[in-house]
PDB file with one MODEL, atoms N, CA, C and O in Angstrom:
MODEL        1
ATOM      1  N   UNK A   1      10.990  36.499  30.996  1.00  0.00           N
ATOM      2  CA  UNK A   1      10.320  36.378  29.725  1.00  0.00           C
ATOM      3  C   UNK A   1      10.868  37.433  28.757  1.00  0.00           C
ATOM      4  O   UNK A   1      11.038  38.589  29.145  1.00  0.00           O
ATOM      5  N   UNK A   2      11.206  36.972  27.238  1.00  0.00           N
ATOM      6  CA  UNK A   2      11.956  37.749  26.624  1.00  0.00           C
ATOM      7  C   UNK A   2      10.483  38.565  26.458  1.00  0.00           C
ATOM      8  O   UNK A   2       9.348  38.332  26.875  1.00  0.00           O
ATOM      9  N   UNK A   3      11.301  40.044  25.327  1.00  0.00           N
ATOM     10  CA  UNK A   3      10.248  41.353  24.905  1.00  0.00           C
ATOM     11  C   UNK A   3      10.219  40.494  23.424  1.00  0.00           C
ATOM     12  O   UNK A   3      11.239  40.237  22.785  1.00  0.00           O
ATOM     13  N   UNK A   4       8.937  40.136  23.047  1.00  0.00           N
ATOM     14  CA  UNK A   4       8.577  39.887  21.311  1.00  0.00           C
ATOM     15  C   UNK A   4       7.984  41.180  20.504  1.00  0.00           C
ATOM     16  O   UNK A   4       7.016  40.485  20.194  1.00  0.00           O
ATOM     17  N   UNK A   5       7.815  41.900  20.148  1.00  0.00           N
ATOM     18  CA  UNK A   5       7.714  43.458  19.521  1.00  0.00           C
ATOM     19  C   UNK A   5       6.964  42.440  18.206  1.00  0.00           C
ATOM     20  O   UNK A   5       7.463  41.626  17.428  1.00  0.00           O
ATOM     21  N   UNK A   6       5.282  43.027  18.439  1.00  0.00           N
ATOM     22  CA  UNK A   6       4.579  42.893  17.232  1.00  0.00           C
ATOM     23  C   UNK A   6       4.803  42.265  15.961  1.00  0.00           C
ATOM     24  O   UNK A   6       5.908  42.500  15.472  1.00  0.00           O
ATOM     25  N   UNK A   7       4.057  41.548  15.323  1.00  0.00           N
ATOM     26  CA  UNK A   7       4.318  41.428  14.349  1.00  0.00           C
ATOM     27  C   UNK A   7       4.412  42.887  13.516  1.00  0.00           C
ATOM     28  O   UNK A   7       5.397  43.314  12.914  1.00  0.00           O
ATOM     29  N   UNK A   8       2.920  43.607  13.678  1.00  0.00           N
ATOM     30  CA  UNK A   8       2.854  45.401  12.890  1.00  0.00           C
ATOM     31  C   UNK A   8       4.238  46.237  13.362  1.00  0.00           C
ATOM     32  O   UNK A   8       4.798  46.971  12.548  1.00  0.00           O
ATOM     33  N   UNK A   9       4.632  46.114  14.411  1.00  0.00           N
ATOM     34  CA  UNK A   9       5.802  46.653  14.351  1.00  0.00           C
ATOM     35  C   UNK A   9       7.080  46.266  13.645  1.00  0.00           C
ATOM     36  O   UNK A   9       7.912  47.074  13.232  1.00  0.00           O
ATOM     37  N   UNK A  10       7.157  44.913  13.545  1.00  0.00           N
ATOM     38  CA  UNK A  10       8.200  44.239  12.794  1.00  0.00           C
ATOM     39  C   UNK A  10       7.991  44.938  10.908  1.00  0.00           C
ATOM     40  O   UNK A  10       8.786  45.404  10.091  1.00  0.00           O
ATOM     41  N   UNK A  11       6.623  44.688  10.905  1.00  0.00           N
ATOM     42  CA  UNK A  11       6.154  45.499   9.385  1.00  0.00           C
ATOM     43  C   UNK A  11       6.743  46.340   8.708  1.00  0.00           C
ATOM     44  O   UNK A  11       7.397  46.387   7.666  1.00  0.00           O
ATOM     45  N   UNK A  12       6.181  47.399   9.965  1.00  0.00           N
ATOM     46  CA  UNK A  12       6.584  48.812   9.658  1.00  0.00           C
ATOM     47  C   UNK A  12       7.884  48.920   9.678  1.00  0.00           C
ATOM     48  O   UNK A  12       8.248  49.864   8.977  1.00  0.00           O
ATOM     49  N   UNK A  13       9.105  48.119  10.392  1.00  0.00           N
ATOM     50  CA  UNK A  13      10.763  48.385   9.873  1.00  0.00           C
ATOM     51  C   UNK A  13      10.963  48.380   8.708  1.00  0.00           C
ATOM     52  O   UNK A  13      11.941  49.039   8.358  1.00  0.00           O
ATOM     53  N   UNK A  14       9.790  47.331   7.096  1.00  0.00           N
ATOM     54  CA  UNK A  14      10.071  47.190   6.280  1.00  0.00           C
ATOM     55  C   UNK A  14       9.670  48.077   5.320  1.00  0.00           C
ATOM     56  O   UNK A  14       9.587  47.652   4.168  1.00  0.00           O
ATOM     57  N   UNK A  15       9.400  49.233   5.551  1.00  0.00           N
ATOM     58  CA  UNK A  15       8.797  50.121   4.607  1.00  0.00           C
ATOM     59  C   UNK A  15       9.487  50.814   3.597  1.00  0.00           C
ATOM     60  O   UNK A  15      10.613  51.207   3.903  1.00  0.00           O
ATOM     61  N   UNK A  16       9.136  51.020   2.632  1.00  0.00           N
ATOM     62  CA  UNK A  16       9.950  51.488   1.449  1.00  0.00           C
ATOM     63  C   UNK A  16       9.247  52.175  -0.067  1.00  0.00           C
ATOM     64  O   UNK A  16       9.256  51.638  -1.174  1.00  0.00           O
ATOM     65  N   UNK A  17       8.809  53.178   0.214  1.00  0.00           N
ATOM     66  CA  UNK A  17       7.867  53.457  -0.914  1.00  0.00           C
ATOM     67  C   UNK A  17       8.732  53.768  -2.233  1.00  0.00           C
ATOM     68  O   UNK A  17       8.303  54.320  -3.246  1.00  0.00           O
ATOM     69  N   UNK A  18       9.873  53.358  -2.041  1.00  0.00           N
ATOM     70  CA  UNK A  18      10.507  53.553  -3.421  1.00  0.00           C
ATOM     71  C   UNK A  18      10.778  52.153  -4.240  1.00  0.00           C
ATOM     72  O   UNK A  18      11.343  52.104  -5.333  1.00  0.00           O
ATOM     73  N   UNK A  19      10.256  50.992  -3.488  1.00  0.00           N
ATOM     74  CA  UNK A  19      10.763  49.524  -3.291  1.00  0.00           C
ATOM     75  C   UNK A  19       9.004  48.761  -4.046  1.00  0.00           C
ATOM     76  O   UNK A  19       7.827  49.011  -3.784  1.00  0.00           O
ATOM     77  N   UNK A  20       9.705  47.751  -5.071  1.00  0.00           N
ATOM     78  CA  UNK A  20       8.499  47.153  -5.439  1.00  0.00           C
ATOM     79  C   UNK A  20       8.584  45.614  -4.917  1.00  0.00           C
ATOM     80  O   UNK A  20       8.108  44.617  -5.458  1.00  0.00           O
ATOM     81  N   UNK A  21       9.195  45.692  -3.924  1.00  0.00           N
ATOM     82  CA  UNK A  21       9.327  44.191  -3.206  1.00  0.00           C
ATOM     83  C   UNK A  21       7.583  44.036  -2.513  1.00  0.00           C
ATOM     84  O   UNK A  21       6.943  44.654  -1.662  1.00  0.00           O
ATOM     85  N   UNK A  22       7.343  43.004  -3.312  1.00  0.00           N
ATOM     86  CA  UNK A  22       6.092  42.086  -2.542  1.00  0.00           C
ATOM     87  C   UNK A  22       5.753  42.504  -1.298  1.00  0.00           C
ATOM     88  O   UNK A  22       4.858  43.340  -1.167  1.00  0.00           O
ATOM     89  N   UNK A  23       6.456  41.953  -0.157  1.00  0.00           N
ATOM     90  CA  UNK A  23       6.654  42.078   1.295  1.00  0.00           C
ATOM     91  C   UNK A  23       6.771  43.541   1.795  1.00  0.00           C
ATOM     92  O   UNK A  23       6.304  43.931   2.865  1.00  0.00           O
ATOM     93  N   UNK A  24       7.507  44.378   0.825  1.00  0.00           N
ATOM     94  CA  UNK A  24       7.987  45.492   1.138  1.00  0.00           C
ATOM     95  C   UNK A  24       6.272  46.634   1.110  1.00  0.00           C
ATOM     96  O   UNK A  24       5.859  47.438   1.945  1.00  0.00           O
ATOM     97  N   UNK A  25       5.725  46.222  -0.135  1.00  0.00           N
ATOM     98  CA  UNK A  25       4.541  46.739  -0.624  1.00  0.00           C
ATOM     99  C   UNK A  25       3.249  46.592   0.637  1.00  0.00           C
ATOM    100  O   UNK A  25       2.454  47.463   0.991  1.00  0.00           O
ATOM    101  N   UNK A  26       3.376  45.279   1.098  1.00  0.00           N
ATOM    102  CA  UNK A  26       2.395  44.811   2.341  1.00  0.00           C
ATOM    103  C   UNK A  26       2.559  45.734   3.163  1.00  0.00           C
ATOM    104  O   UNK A  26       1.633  46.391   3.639  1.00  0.00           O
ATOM    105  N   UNK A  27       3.949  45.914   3.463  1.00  0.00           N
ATOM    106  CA  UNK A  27       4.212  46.909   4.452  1.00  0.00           C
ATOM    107  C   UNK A  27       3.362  47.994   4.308  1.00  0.00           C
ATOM    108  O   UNK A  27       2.302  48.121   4.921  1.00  0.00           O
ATOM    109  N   UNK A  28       3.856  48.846   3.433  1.00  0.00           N
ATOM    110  CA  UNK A  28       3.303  50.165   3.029  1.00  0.00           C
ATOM    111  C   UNK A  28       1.915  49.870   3.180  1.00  0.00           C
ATOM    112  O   UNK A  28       1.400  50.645   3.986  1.00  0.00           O
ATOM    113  N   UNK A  29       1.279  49.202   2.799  1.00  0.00           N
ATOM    114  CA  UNK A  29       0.212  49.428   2.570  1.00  0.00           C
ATOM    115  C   UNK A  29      -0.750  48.842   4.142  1.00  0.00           C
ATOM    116  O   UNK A  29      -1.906  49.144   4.437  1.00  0.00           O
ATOM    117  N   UNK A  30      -0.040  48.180   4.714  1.00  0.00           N
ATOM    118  CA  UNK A  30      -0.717  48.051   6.625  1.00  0.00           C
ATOM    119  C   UNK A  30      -0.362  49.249   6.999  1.00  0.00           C
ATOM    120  O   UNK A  30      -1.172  49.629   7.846  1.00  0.00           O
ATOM    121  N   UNK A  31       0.416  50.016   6.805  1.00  0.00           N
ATOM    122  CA  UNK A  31       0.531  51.677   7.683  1.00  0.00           C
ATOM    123  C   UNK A  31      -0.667  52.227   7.273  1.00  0.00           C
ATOM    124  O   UNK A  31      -1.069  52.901   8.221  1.00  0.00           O
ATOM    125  N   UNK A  32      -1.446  52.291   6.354  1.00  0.00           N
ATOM    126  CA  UNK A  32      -2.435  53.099   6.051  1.00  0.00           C
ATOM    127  C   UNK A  32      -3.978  52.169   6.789  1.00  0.00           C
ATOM    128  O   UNK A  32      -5.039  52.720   7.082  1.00  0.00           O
ATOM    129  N   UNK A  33      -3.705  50.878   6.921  1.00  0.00           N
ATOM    130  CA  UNK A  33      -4.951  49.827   7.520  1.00  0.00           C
ATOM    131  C   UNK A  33      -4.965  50.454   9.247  1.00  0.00           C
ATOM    132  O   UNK A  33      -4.294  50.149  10.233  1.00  0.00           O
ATOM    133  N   UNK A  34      -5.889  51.287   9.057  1.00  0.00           N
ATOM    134  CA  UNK A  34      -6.336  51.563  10.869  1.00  0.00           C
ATOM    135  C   UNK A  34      -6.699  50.525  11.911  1.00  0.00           C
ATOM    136  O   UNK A  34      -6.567  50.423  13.131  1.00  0.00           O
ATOM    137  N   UNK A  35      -7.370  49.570  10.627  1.00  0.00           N
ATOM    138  CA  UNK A  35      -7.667  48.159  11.570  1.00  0.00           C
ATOM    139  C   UNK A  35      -7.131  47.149  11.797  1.00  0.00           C
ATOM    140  O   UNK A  35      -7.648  46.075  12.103  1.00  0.00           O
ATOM    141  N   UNK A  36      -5.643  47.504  11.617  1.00  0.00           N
ATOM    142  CA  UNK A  36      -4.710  46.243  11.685  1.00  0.00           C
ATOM    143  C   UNK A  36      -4.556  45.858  13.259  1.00  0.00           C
ATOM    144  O   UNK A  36      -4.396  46.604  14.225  1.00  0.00           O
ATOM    145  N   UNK A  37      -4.644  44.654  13.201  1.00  0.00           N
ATOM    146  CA  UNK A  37      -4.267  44.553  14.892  1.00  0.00           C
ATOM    147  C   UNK A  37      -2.618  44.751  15.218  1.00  0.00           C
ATOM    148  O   UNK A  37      -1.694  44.205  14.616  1.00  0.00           O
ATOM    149  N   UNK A  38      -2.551  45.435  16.038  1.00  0.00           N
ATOM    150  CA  UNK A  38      -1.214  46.157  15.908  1.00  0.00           C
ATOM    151  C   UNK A  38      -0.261  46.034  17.068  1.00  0.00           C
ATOM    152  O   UNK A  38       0.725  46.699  17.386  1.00  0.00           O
ATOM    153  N   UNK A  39      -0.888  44.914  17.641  1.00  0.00           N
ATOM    154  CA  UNK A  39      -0.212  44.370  18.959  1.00  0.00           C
ATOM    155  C   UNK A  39      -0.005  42.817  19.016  1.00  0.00           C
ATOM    156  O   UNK A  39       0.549  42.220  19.939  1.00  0.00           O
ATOM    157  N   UNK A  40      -0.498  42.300  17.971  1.00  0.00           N
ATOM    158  CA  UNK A  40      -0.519  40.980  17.797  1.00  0.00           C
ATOM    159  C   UNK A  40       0.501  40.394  17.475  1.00  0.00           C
ATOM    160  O   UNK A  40       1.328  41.036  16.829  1.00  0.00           O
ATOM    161  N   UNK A  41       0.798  38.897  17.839  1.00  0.00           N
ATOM    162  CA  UNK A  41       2.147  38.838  17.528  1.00  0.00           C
ATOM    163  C   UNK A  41       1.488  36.905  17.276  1.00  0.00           C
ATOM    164  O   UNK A  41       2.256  36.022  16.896  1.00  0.00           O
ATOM    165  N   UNK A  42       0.426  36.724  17.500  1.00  0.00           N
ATOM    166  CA  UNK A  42      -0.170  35.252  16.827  1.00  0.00           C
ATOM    167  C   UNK A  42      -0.695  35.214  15.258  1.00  0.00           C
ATOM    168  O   UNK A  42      -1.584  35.879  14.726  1.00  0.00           O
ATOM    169  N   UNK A  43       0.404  33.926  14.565  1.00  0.00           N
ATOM    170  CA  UNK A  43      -0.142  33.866  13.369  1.00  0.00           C
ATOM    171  C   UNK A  43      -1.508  34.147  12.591  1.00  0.00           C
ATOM    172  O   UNK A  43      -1.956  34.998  11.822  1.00  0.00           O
ATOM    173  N   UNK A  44      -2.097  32.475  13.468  1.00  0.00           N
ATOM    174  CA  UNK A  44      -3.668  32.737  13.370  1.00  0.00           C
ATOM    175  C   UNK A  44      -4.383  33.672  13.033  1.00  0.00           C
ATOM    176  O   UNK A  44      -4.975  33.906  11.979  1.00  0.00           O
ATOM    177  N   UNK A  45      -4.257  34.561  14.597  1.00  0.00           N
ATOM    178  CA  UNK A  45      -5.121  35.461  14.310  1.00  0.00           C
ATOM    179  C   UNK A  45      -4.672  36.861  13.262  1.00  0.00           C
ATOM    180  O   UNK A  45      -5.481  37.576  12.670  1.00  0.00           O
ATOM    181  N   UNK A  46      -3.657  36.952  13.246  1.00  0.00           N
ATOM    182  CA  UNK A  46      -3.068  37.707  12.074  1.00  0.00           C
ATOM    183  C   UNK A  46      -3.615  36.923  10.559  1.00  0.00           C
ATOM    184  O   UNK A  46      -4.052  37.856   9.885  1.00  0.00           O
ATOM    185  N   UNK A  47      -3.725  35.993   9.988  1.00  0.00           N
ATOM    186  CA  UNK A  47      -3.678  35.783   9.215  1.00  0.00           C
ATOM    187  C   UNK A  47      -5.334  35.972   9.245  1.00  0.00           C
ATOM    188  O   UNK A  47      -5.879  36.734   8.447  1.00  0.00           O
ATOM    189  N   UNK A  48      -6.038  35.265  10.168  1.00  0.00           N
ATOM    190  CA  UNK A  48      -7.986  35.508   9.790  1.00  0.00           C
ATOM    191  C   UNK A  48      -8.040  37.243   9.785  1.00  0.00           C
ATOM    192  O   UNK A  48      -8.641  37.721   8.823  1.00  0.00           O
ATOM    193  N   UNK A  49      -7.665  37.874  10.430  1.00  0.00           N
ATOM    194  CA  UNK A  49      -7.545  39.381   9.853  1.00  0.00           C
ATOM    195  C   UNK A  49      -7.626  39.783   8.123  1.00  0.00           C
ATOM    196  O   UNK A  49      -8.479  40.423   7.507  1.00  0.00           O
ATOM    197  N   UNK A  50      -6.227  39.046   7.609  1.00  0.00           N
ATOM    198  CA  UNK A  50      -5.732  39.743   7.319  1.00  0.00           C
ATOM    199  C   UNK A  50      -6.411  39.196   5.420  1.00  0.00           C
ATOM    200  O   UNK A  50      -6.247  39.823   4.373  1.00  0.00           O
ATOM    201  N   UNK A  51      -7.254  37.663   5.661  1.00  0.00           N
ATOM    202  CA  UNK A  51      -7.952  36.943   4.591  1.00  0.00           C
ATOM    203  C   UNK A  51      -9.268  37.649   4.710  1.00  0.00           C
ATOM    204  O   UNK A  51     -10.040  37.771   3.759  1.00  0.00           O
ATOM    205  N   UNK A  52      -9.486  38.096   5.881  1.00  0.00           N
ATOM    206  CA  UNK A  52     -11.024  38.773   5.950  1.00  0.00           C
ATOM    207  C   UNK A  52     -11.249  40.353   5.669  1.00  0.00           C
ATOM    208  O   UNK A  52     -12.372  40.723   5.327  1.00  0.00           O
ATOM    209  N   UNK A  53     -10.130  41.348   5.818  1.00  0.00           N
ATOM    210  CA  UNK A  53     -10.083  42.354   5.492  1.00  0.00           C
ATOM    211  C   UNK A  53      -9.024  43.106   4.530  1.00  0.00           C
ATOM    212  O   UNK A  53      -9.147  44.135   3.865  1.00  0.00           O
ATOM    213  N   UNK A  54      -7.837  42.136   4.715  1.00  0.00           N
ATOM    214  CA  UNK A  54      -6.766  42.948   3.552  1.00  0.00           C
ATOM    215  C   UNK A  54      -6.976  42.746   2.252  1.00  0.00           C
ATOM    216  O   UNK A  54      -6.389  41.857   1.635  1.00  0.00           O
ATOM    217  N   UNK A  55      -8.091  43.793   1.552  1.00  0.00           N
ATOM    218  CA  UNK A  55      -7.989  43.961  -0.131  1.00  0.00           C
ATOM    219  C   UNK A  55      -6.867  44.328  -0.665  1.00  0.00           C
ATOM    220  O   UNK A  55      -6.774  44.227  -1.888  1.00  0.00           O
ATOM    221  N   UNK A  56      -5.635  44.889   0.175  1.00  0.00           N
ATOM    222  CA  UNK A  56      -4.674  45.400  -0.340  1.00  0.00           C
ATOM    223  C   UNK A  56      -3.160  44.203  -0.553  1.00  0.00           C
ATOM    224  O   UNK A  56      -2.019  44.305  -1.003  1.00  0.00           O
ATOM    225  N   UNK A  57      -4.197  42.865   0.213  1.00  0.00           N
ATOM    226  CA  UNK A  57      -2.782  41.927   0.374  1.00  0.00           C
ATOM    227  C   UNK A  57      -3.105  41.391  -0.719  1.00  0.00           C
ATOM    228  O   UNK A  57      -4.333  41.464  -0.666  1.00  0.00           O
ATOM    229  N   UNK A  58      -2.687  40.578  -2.307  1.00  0.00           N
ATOM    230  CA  UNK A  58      -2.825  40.504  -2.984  1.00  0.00           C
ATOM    231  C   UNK A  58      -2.964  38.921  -2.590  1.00  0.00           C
ATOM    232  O   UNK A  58      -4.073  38.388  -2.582  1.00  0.00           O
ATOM    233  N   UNK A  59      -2.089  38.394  -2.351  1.00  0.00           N
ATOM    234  CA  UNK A  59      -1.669  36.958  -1.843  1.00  0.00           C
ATOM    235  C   UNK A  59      -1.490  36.495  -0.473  1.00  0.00           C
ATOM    236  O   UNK A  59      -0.716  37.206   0.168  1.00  0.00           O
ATOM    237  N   UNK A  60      -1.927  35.621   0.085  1.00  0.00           N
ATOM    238  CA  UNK A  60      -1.521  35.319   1.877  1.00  0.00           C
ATOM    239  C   UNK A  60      -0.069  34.685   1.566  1.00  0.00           C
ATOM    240  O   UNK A  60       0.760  35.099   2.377  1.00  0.00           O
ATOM    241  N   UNK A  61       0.527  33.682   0.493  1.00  0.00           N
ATOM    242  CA  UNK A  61       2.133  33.882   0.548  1.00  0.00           C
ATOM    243  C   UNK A  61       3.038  35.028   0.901  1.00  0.00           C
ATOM    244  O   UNK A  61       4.044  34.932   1.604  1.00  0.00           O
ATOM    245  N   UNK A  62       2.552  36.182   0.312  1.00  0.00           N
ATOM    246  CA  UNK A  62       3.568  37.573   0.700  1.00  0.00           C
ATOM    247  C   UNK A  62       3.361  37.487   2.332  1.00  0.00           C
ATOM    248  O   UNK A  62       4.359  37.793   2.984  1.00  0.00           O
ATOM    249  N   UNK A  63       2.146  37.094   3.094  1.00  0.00           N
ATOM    250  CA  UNK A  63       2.356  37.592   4.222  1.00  0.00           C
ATOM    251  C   UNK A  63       2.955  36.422   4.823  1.00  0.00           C
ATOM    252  O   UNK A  63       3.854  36.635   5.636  1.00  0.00           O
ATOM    253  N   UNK A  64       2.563  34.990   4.529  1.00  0.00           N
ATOM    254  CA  UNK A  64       3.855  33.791   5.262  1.00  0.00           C
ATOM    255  C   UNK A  64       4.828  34.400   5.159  1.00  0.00           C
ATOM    256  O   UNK A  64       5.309  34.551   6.282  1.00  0.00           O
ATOM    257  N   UNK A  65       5.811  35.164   3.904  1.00  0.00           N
ATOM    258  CA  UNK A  65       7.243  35.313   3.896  1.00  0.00           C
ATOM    259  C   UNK A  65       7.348  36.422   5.035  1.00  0.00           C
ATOM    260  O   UNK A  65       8.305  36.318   5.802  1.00  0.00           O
ATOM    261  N   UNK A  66       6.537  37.375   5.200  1.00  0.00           N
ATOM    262  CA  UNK A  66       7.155  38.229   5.786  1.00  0.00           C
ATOM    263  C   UNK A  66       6.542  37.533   7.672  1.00  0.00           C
ATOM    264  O   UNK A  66       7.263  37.746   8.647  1.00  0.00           O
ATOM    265  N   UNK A  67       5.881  37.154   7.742  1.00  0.00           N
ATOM    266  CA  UNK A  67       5.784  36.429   8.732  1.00  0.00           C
ATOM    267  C   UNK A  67       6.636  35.261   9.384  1.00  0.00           C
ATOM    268  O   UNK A  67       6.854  34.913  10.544  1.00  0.00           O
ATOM    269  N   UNK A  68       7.050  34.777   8.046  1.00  0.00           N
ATOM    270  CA  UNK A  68       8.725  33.820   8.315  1.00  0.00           C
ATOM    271  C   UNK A  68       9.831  35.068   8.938  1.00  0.00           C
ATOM    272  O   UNK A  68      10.183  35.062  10.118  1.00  0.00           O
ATOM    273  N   UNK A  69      10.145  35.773   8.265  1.00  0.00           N
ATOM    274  CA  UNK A  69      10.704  37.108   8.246  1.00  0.00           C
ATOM    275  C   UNK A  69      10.931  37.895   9.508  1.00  0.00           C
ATOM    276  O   UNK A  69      11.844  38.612   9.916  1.00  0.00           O
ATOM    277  N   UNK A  70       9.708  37.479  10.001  1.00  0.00           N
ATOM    278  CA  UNK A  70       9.223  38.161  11.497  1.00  0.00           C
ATOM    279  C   UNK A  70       9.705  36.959  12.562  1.00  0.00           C
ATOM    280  O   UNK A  70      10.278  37.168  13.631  1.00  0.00           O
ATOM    281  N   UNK A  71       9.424  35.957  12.143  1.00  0.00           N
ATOM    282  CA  UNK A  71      10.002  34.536  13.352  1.00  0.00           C
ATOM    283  C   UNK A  71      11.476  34.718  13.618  1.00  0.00           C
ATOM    284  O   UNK A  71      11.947  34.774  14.754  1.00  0.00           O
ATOM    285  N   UNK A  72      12.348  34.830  12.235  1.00  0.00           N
ATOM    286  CA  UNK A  72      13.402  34.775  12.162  1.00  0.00           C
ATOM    287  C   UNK A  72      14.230  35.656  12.886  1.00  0.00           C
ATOM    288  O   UNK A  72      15.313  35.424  13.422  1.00  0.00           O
ATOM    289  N   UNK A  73      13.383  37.003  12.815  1.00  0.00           N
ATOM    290  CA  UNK A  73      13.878  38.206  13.583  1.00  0.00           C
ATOM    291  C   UNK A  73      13.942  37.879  15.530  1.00  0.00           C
ATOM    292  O   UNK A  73      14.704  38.211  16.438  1.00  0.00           O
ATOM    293  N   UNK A  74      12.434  36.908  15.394  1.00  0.00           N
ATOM    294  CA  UNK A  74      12.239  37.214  16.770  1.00  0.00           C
ATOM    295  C   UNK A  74      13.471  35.724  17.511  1.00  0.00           C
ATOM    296  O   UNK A  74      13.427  35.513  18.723  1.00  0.00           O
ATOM    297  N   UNK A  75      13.968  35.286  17.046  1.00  0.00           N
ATOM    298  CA  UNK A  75      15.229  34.388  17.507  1.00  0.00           C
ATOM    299  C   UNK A  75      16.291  34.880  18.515  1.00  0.00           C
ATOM    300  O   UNK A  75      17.231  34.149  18.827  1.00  0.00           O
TER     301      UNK A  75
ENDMDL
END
């Protein structure tokens, strides 16, 4: 069985506080969410997280892309 490495870990590669990229911004701003599930690697439940507690995600599109983003990686 291959190793799949988090979606939150996939995140956090994208960080960039000098960067006003959409995706890039999500990032930054789940490093500071204590309650992110941070081992998860299922859409679903990433996404009911993330509609029920992320005030900081502006849009659930930014997180499909970076969740596309994350599939693509895990190939």
């Amino acid at each position: 069985m291959a190793y799949h490495e988090s979606f939150y870990r996939f995140l956090m590669t994208l960080r960039d506080h000098n960067s006003t990229d959409e995706v890039v911004q999500f990032a930054n701003n789940a490093e500071f969410d204590s309650s992110f599930p941070r081992q998860e690697q299922d859409y679903e439940k990433l996404s009911e997280y993330l509609e029920l507690n992320a005030t900081y995600l502006v849009s659930m599109t930014i997180f499909d892309r970076a969740y596309q983003m994350y599939q693509e990686k895990m190939m």
